[in-house]
Amino acid sequence: MCGIAVHVALESSEQDRKNVEESLTQVHHRGPDGSNVLVVPEDVLAGASVVLGHTRLAIVGNDNATQPLKWTVGNLHFYLVHNGEIYEYKCLREKLISEGDCKRDDFKTNGDSEVLLACLALRGIHWTLDNIRGMFAFVFVECHVTEEGQRLNKIVACRDPFGIKPLCYGFNGTREKLFLCSEAQAMPRDIGIGDLQDVLPSSFIEVSFQLGNSKRSWSICEHKYGVGAVKSLGTPNSSLPEEQLSAIRSKLLNAISIRIPEKARFAVLLSGGLDSSLICRLAADFIHPEPLYTFTISTSNDRLDSDSHYARLVAEATPNIIHKEVEFSFQDCLQDIVHVVQCIETNDLTMIRAGIPLYHLSKHISAQGFKVVLCGEGADEALAGYRLFEEYLVNESDSFSQELNRRLFNIDTSELQRVDRCTSAHGLEARVPFMDVAYVNAVMGISVEEKMTHPALGRIQKYLLRTAFEQYQSKVTGKQLLPDSVLYREKEQFADGVGRSWLTDLQEYAQNLFPDLTSVDAERALYNSYLNRQPGQLELKRLIQCRKDRRRSTQLVPHGTIGKSGCSQPTRWYPVQNDPDLKELHISKDDAIYFLKRVLGWSHEDAHGFSPSLESLNRVIVSMLERVPFHNLTLLTRERRPPTMAEIREDMMSGIGGPCSVVNSFFAVVLDRLGFGPHVYLLSCEINHRSDCHVAILLQFKGLRYFVDVANAKPYTQAVYLGLGGSSQFTGLDGSFCWGLTYNEESSLMEVHHSKEKAISFHPASTVPYKSFRAMITRSRSDTSFGPFLTGLRFVVFPENASRILAVRDACIYDGSSTQLKYSAASKQEILSIARRPPFSLIQGFEELVDAATAILDRENPGWFERSQENLRERVR
């Protein structure tokens, strides 16, 4: 990584060099190991000239690799300033030598930049761009030597396919001066730059010089080159061919390998998410057997689902990883924020929020003597990892492709800009393996439908990448490279994974300064205030950022506002593992195994040998339906308040059961402890147009999402994959009960249907914490108008492996292999007789509970039983 400043003028002056020298001081942080300036033509003839300036971060090459560099071919002289890295430069050098383009001793350095210059000089721009791999921004100058001296022929300014390395340019008002530099703040202030724009990714600008009527002039053309585009290539496959998954693995492994420097100290930015974890473990387990340093930023109040928690899981699995955690506080935020706003050169909320902790982390890593970091940026753009992509319906693959293209080829306006600026501010070079052209092309070659993540498909983001590394074994441990908890971890924004407390504190701080604004608007005003009072080309910064905003703002999302720039995305995933209320259940893995044996009747061997799988999940679901009653008895007989966690634990560990908020919440925690965590969540469901009135479970297993409900009057005997959509149809109770899942495009809700009638609906990609049910739980215990919870009698189990139903619904008794096998109880004693039959009779205290509930109904709702009998007779008539 380096800094570039180049001044081009049709009429040279002594001030040109001073302008470049001044600009280099503004980008010195990018290349703290040395700087140099060269004027071309070197004989300083009157007329057009170029002043090439460069600051160097020494990573590749020896001390004589200082730029600008020069190469001579006959009467042509070529010059180069280059920022970035050409990864396979040694192979290119050998190719030029072996094919007779040059001799070995023509090379004066052992660095990559001189090889790039030789390729440009000997093979031309098009061949060079077709054959180099790396990240780069360069300015290449061609001069023609005549008897009168050197004359400028042309200048080429170019950026890599994805714009990993920055380069911008602007003209003065008369268009007689052109200035190019790495950052907008380096633009000289006294030459009247009136416009500023980026050299776009996958493009180069060519400035050609002409001499006519004794006056110099130039023409400027922009040229595109590229890496292809994302296409819609047919329908999704039920499973991807192994050769496609193998290509993803091999290309990514190679991309990481070529980015590990030979000599310079390097580290990995390890967030604990999928992308950085793959880079870390592939490097440590397959490429770099020496000690590998990883760094994670953390806060003092880290959660169990924080970045630092998962980063530890990844790092501790391999002995050669030396993992460091850098603590980040609100005070660190206040100290760094003004510098972040300046170096990122934007007031964009999302970029600054993610930039503040990254800036702090980069400062610490650089201070430890590291010069290179590998990071996971780019994976979300190539594989549709952002939440906004969930908005596209399955039949909108063409629009999805357009948005995927737009995001991928404008990543330099967002993620790469943030990473480049925050790392380079501390003389640190960030390398991004997921932006390797060969890897991206391998991903692009797979059907776009395989990348779609609409909730109706029932799979998490980047399922393609996760599948490629499922059961992929480490050479070091012999186990799966990443644990499932990391391999299938849900996507989080960087700032959220670090923790939100510092951001909340920052917004409160901003509101104290701007009390009339909302928290978000006050935060934005704070960033603007820092931007406005900073030195540098403020108007030019705003101008170029507006251009970038326009490039990335043409979002094609057809159904919502997810993904708007500057909007903080609401939390959607609330694992029961981290739920503060459910933690008070104090359920351990041993407790969960005891529950399997004591309540569900599993053998010692089966309970202790439990292993998470879809088969074992469905078995335990059936056991719950068979053994644990769903009922409203405790709502009637207990104090009319929400139950305590101690009461829920007692009821469930004794097998008494309860309403949905008790049974499903407890069962979700049991599933978590049995090994399905951390991806077990609570769902808030709608029944009969009444929202938030039923608790169910959403479980993500190996990247696929499943609906689970064991607290219902109907037997949902298995976990149902959401991606089956309208094709999921199941039967139970000897075929008399038919049910399935469908997705309603109009409401964006998943619906459970019984015989084509909607019974339950829920959002398939939004979960809730237990506390969100408190209002519903309170009403169900105090408001007789809120459903039948306090006005009737309900209890049900499904014996004999859920092949039968045994239930009471007021005066109606269900007993048999079909929901049609029902009859009216002749008396309340007949209801009590049901409570004396297995499996109810096996539950200590259950008969007494039914007796007490009946007595309370008689007192609070006299005639309830008789009215139910009459209703049943009316239906028969």
XYZ file of C-alpha atoms in Angstrom, residues 9-477:
469
model
C 0.280 20.337 -16.892
C 0.293 21.472 -20.508
C 2.749 24.166 -19.480
C 5.103 23.195 -16.683
C 6.111 25.446 -13.803
C 8.241 25.216 -10.698
C 5.066 25.239 -8.595
C 4.032 21.847 -10.011
C 6.622 19.972 -7.969
C 5.733 21.908 -4.821
C 2.078 20.968 -5.284
C 2.965 17.299 -5.467
C 5.240 17.512 -2.437
C 2.460 19.203 -0.488
C -0.013 16.530 -1.531
C 2.324 13.733 -0.475
C 2.306 15.097 3.063
C -1.472 14.535 3.081
C -1.083 10.853 2.178
C 2.131 10.178 4.091
C 0.206 7.762 6.351
C -0.331 5.510 3.333
C 3.416 5.147 2.792
C 5.402 6.002 5.910
C 8.578 4.208 4.746
C 9.720 6.835 2.265
C 8.665 9.217 -0.486
C 10.036 10.485 -3.764
C 9.171 12.904 -6.547
C 10.196 12.778 -10.209
C 9.539 15.311 -12.958
C 8.933 13.938 -16.472
C 10.327 14.826 -19.012
C 13.481 14.612 -17.010
C 15.253 17.228 -19.142
C 12.578 19.751 -18.171
C 11.897 21.097 -21.614
C 9.297 23.785 -21.880
C 5.848 22.364 -22.534
C 3.770 19.568 -21.050
C 5.130 17.803 -17.990
C 4.204 15.286 -15.373
C 5.302 15.350 -11.746
C 5.109 11.876 -10.252
C 4.947 11.608 -6.452
C 4.890 8.454 -4.354
C 4.975 7.492 -0.676
C 5.951 3.899 0.036
C 4.881 1.238 2.502
C 7.712 -1.275 2.105
C 6.273 -4.785 1.835
C 7.705 -6.266 -1.384
C 11.110 -5.513 -2.840
C 14.365 -4.207 -1.457
C 15.419 -0.704 -0.541
C 16.040 0.227 -4.185
C 12.383 -0.416 -5.053
C 11.616 3.244 -4.416
C 9.154 4.759 -6.861
C 8.656 6.389 -9.338
C 10.165 3.630 -11.479
C 11.612 3.893 -14.986
C 11.876 1.406 -17.890
C 13.487 2.039 -21.289
C 12.708 0.391 -24.625
C 14.675 1.988 -27.479
C 13.722 5.616 -27.718
C 10.726 5.168 -25.442
C 10.952 5.857 -21.727
C 8.251 4.613 -19.361
C 7.535 5.683 -15.779
C 5.236 4.311 -13.090
C 3.823 5.079 -9.681
C 1.849 2.176 -8.259
C -0.254 1.617 -5.157
C -1.184 -1.957 -4.343
C 0.181 -5.419 -4.925
C 0.658 -7.676 -7.951
C 0.525 -11.117 -6.398
C 2.023 -13.404 -9.029
C 4.641 -10.965 -10.236
C 7.475 -13.507 -10.125
C 5.703 -15.716 -12.657
C 5.090 -12.707 -14.892
C 8.733 -11.687 -14.665
C 9.867 -15.175 -15.675
C 7.397 -15.170 -18.553
C 8.783 -11.901 -19.931
C 12.351 -13.186 -19.634
C 11.709 -16.674 -21.032
C 9.777 -15.311 -24.024
C 12.523 -12.859 -24.909
C 10.828 -9.597 -24.030
C 13.683 -8.611 -21.755
C 16.700 -9.856 -19.844
C 16.962 -10.636 -16.179
C 19.430 -7.850 -15.524
C 16.982 -5.348 -17.018
C 15.221 -5.500 -13.669
C 16.803 -3.195 -11.107
C 14.566 -4.225 -8.196
C 13.020 -7.456 -6.928
C 9.600 -5.948 -6.417
C 6.202 -6.337 -8.031
C 5.847 -2.735 -9.217
C 8.773 -2.963 -11.628
C 7.285 -6.146 -13.112
C 4.027 -4.262 -13.622
C 5.956 -1.474 -15.354
C 7.776 -3.990 -17.592
C 4.485 -5.621 -18.598
C 2.987 -2.251 -19.488
C 6.056 -1.164 -21.429
C 6.663 -4.432 -23.256
C 3.205 -5.939 -23.696
C 0.846 -2.988 -23.453
C -2.080 -2.077 -21.223
C -4.586 -4.645 -22.504
C -2.290 -7.653 -22.220
C -1.198 -6.493 -18.785
C -4.731 -6.125 -17.440
C -5.629 -9.544 -18.800
C -2.696 -11.218 -17.056
C -2.102 -9.566 -13.700
C -3.756 -10.587 -10.432
C -3.855 -8.166 -7.611
C -5.106 -4.882 -6.294
C -3.768 -1.767 -7.899
C -4.063 1.870 -8.755
C -1.308 3.192 -10.964
C -0.256 6.050 -13.205
C 1.841 5.020 -16.200
C 3.698 7.556 -18.341
C 5.124 7.076 -21.831
C 7.716 9.483 -23.252
C 9.308 9.625 -26.678
C 12.969 10.594 -26.854
C 13.967 12.720 -29.853
C 17.009 14.756 -30.723
C 15.349 17.699 -29.004
C 14.718 15.698 -25.829
C 11.799 13.894 -24.187
C 8.224 14.509 -25.185
C 5.151 13.175 -23.418
C 3.170 10.699 -25.513
C 0.513 9.508 -23.109
C -0.461 8.899 -19.511
C -2.589 5.981 -18.329
C -4.324 5.974 -14.922
C -5.927 2.682 -13.940
C -7.645 0.873 -11.059
C -8.184 -2.820 -10.371
C -11.466 -4.545 -11.302
C -13.185 -3.837 -7.983
C -11.486 -0.590 -6.995
C -9.721 -2.021 -3.952
C -7.104 0.714 -4.233
C -8.305 4.317 -4.645
C -7.393 6.860 -7.307
C -9.208 10.094 -8.115
C -8.550 12.933 -10.516
C -9.631 16.461 -11.293
C -8.971 19.338 -13.703
C -8.543 23.001 -13.072
C -11.048 25.408 -14.555
C -9.193 25.857 -17.868
C -8.500 22.100 -18.143
C -4.798 22.842 -18.584
C -3.867 21.061 -15.371
C -4.760 17.548 -14.254
C -4.120 16.182 -10.785
C -4.385 12.547 -9.659
C -4.060 11.312 -6.088
C -5.014 8.516 -3.740
C -7.333 10.566 -1.537
C -9.427 13.675 -2.090
C -7.816 15.452 0.856
C -4.471 15.367 -1.016
C -5.699 17.578 -3.836
C -3.607 20.802 -3.922
C -5.571 23.855 -2.909
C -4.141 26.520 -5.188
C -4.551 25.151 -8.718
C -8.312 25.618 -8.868
C -9.585 22.032 -9.117
C -13.246 22.525 -9.915
C -14.313 18.912 -10.364
C -13.254 15.607 -8.854
C -14.102 12.041 -9.706
C -12.808 8.525 -9.300
C -10.979 6.524 -11.863
C -13.675 3.878 -11.906
C -13.005 0.232 -11.086
C -12.420 -1.966 -14.131
C -11.397 1.078 -16.149
C -8.501 3.279 -17.118
C -8.247 6.793 -18.461
C -5.763 7.560 -21.215
C -4.377 11.053 -21.722
C -2.768 11.541 -25.139
C -0.663 14.606 -25.977
C -0.604 16.408 -29.298
C 1.425 19.301 -30.643
C -0.367 21.472 -33.167
C 0.273 25.064 -34.284
C 3.101 25.227 -31.728
C 0.632 24.668 -28.901
C 0.274 21.613 -26.721
C -3.131 19.969 -26.212
C -4.432 16.688 -24.907
C -7.307 14.326 -25.424
C -8.714 12.101 -22.698
C -10.530 8.803 -23.186
C -11.976 6.383 -20.661
C -11.717 2.650 -21.366
C -13.489 -0.226 -19.632
C -12.181 -3.674 -18.957
C -13.928 -6.198 -16.778
C -14.445 -9.523 -15.065
C -17.876 -10.423 -16.429
C -21.338 -9.972 -14.994
C -23.699 -12.016 -12.884
C -26.192 -13.883 -15.039
C -29.421 -15.736 -14.344
C -28.571 -19.248 -15.431
C -31.676 -21.315 -14.855
C -33.449 -22.866 -11.898
C -31.962 -23.757 -8.531
C -30.471 -27.190 -8.106
C -31.574 -29.426 -5.271
C -27.881 -29.833 -4.574
C -24.900 -28.160 -6.159
C -22.489 -30.320 -8.153
C -19.383 -31.107 -6.151
C -17.141 -29.679 -8.888
C -18.705 -26.235 -8.381
C -18.249 -26.397 -4.622
C -14.715 -27.686 -5.111
C -13.940 -24.733 -7.401
C -15.100 -22.303 -4.704
C -12.849 -23.975 -2.144
C -9.767 -24.161 -4.364
C -10.109 -20.605 -5.696
C -10.559 -19.164 -2.226
C -7.638 -21.159 -0.859
C -5.445 -19.884 -3.669
C -6.684 -16.320 -3.207
C -5.648 -16.421 0.445
C -2.327 -18.090 -0.309
C -1.100 -15.490 -2.812
C -2.044 -12.654 -0.448
C 0.158 -13.831 2.399
C 3.373 -11.784 2.177
C 6.709 -13.568 2.077
C 8.517 -11.402 4.606
C 6.355 -8.622 6.012
C 4.498 -9.290 9.258
C 0.822 -9.923 8.640
C -2.286 -10.686 10.646
C -5.928 -11.612 10.079
C -8.859 -9.427 11.104
C -11.014 -12.086 12.759
C -14.574 -11.020 13.510
C -15.883 -14.516 14.187
C -18.228 -14.273 11.196
C -18.158 -16.736 8.339
C -15.894 -14.792 5.967
C -13.026 -13.821 8.248
C -13.190 -17.204 9.998
C -12.704 -19.033 6.700
C -9.723 -16.838 5.848
C -8.220 -17.412 9.287
C -8.612 -21.187 9.380
C -7.673 -21.800 5.747
C -4.520 -19.758 6.270
C -3.636 -21.433 9.571
C -4.577 -25.007 8.665
C -3.524 -25.249 5.008
C -1.099 -22.461 4.070
C 0.825 -20.904 6.929
C 2.055 -23.417 9.554
C 4.014 -20.729 11.396
C 2.323 -18.706 14.152
C -0.627 -16.784 12.721
C -1.739 -13.627 14.502
C -5.426 -12.748 14.613
C -7.076 -9.669 16.067
C -10.621 -9.021 17.218
C -12.119 -5.907 18.703
C -14.316 -6.348 21.760
C -16.227 -4.373 24.338
C -16.337 -4.834 28.077
C -19.950 -6.063 27.978
C -19.537 -8.707 25.265
C -22.504 -10.988 24.748
C -22.344 -14.706 24.143
C -23.250 -13.986 20.508
C -20.679 -11.214 20.058
C -17.867 -11.192 17.532
C -15.253 -11.825 20.189
C -17.019 -14.959 21.466
C -17.067 -16.605 18.041
C -13.579 -15.369 17.211
C -12.308 -17.243 20.265
C -14.025 -20.427 19.110
C -12.273 -20.175 15.762
C -8.862 -19.215 17.100
C -8.725 -21.759 19.916
C -9.302 -24.686 17.566
C -5.848 -24.512 15.961
C -2.616 -24.383 17.990
C -0.647 -22.090 15.670
C -3.122 -19.184 15.981
C -2.099 -16.426 18.391
C -5.276 -14.529 19.088
C -5.430 -11.000 20.467
C -8.502 -9.050 21.605
C -8.410 -5.266 21.543
C -10.885 -3.640 23.878
C -12.972 -0.791 22.545
C -14.880 1.697 24.702
C -17.023 4.752 24.220
C -14.063 6.908 25.221
C -12.037 5.299 22.422
C -14.896 6.184 20.093
C -14.822 9.851 21.109
C -11.065 9.956 20.708
C -11.064 8.370 17.235
C -14.226 9.671 15.627
C -12.860 12.975 14.312
C -9.977 11.129 12.634
C -12.316 8.536 11.170
C -14.543 11.152 9.564
C -11.472 12.784 8.050
C -9.827 9.657 6.685
C -13.003 8.015 5.355
C -13.891 11.299 3.618
C -17.624 10.893 4.068
C -20.412 11.519 6.558
C -22.212 8.287 5.671
C -23.574 6.797 8.896
C -23.060 3.147 8.022
C -19.480 3.628 6.879
C -18.492 5.705 9.897
C -20.149 3.360 12.389
C -18.256 0.398 10.993
C -15.146 2.522 10.510
C -14.735 3.678 14.106
C -13.943 0.267 15.654
C -11.915 -0.737 12.583
C -9.826 2.434 12.838
C -9.168 1.716 16.510
C -8.234 -1.897 15.798
C -5.951 -0.926 12.902
C -4.130 1.572 15.112
C -3.388 -1.179 17.630
C -2.279 -3.714 15.001
C 0.053 -1.235 13.302
C 1.612 -0.371 16.642
C 2.525 -4.049 17.035
C 4.682 -3.859 13.901
C 2.323 -5.483 11.388
C 2.146 -4.129 7.849
C -0.491 -6.353 6.212
C -3.914 -7.596 7.328
C -6.209 -10.055 5.587
C -9.931 -9.343 5.947
C -13.243 -10.758 4.763
C -14.745 -7.844 2.841
C -16.278 -8.699 -0.526
C -17.938 -12.012 0.281
C -21.317 -10.366 0.862
C -21.235 -8.546 -2.469
C -20.371 -11.613 -4.540
C -22.804 -13.927 -2.734
C -25.693 -11.610 -1.819
C -24.951 -11.623 1.884
C -26.845 -8.455 2.743
C -30.350 -8.355 4.123
C -31.665 -6.244 1.244
C -31.298 -9.261 -1.052
C -33.989 -11.061 0.952
C -36.516 -8.674 -0.578
C -36.341 -10.365 -3.973
C -38.957 -12.985 -4.647
C -37.959 -16.237 -6.283
C -39.343 -15.138 -9.663
C -37.336 -11.891 -9.607
C -33.944 -13.368 -10.376
C -33.232 -10.877 -13.175
C -33.714 -7.875 -10.876
C -31.746 -9.697 -8.218
C -28.873 -10.132 -10.701
C -28.873 -6.442 -11.557
C -28.669 -5.462 -7.909
C -25.954 -8.047 -7.270
C -23.951 -6.592 -10.149
C -24.455 -3.056 -8.923
C -23.333 -3.886 -5.397
C -20.336 -5.902 -6.515
C -18.974 -3.415 -9.024
C -19.562 -0.404 -6.770
C -18.089 -1.904 -3.622
C -15.314 0.681 -3.786
C -17.880 3.306 -2.741
C -18.628 1.594 0.553
C -16.906 -1.398 2.139
C -13.594 -1.090 0.323
C -13.439 2.658 0.888
C -13.951 2.138 4.619
C -11.392 -0.667 4.875
C -8.763 1.105 2.764
C -9.004 4.403 4.604
C -9.186 3.051 8.156
C -6.242 0.691 7.708
C -4.069 2.960 5.570
C -4.481 5.735 8.141
C -2.049 3.698 10.235
C 0.300 2.483 7.499
C -1.462 -0.863 7.260
C -2.307 -2.637 3.998
C -5.610 -4.533 3.863
C -5.856 -7.484 1.484
C -9.212 -8.949 0.517
C -9.153 -12.573 -0.745
C -12.884 -12.560 -1.510
C -12.202 -9.882 -4.114
C -9.885 -12.178 -6.059
C -11.009 -12.148 -9.693
C -10.594 -15.912 -10.165
C -12.667 -16.624 -7.051
C -15.370 -14.123 -8.021
C -15.595 -15.602 -11.511
C -16.023 -19.086 -10.006
C -18.903 -17.801 -7.901
C -20.396 -15.944 -10.859
C -20.463 -19.148 -12.856
C -23.086 -20.622 -10.534
C -26.783 -20.037 -11.113
C -27.923 -16.786 -9.537
C -30.919 -18.591 -8.024
C -28.484 -20.437 -5.788
C -27.511 -17.092 -4.261
C -31.051 -15.859 -3.575
C -32.043 -15.629 0.072
C -35.710 -14.704 0.164
C -37.230 -16.023 3.411
C -39.545 -18.280 1.421
C -36.450 -20.220 0.346
C -35.741 -21.110 3.961
C -31.982 -20.692 3.867
C -29.557 -18.195 5.339
C -27.351 -15.823 3.395
C -24.317 -17.194 1.565
C -25.667 -20.714 1.865
C -23.588 -21.557 -1.191
C -20.318 -20.695 0.551
C -21.372 -22.462 3.743
C -22.267 -25.604 1.823
C -18.871 -25.589 0.119
C -17.137 -25.861 3.491
C -19.574 -28.195 5.224
C -17.676 -31.310 6.343
C -14.475 -29.815 4.906
C -11.799 -31.173 7.191
C -8.857 -29.304 8.647
C -5.423 -30.727 7.918
C -4.418 -29.837 11.467
C -7.340 -31.045 13.599
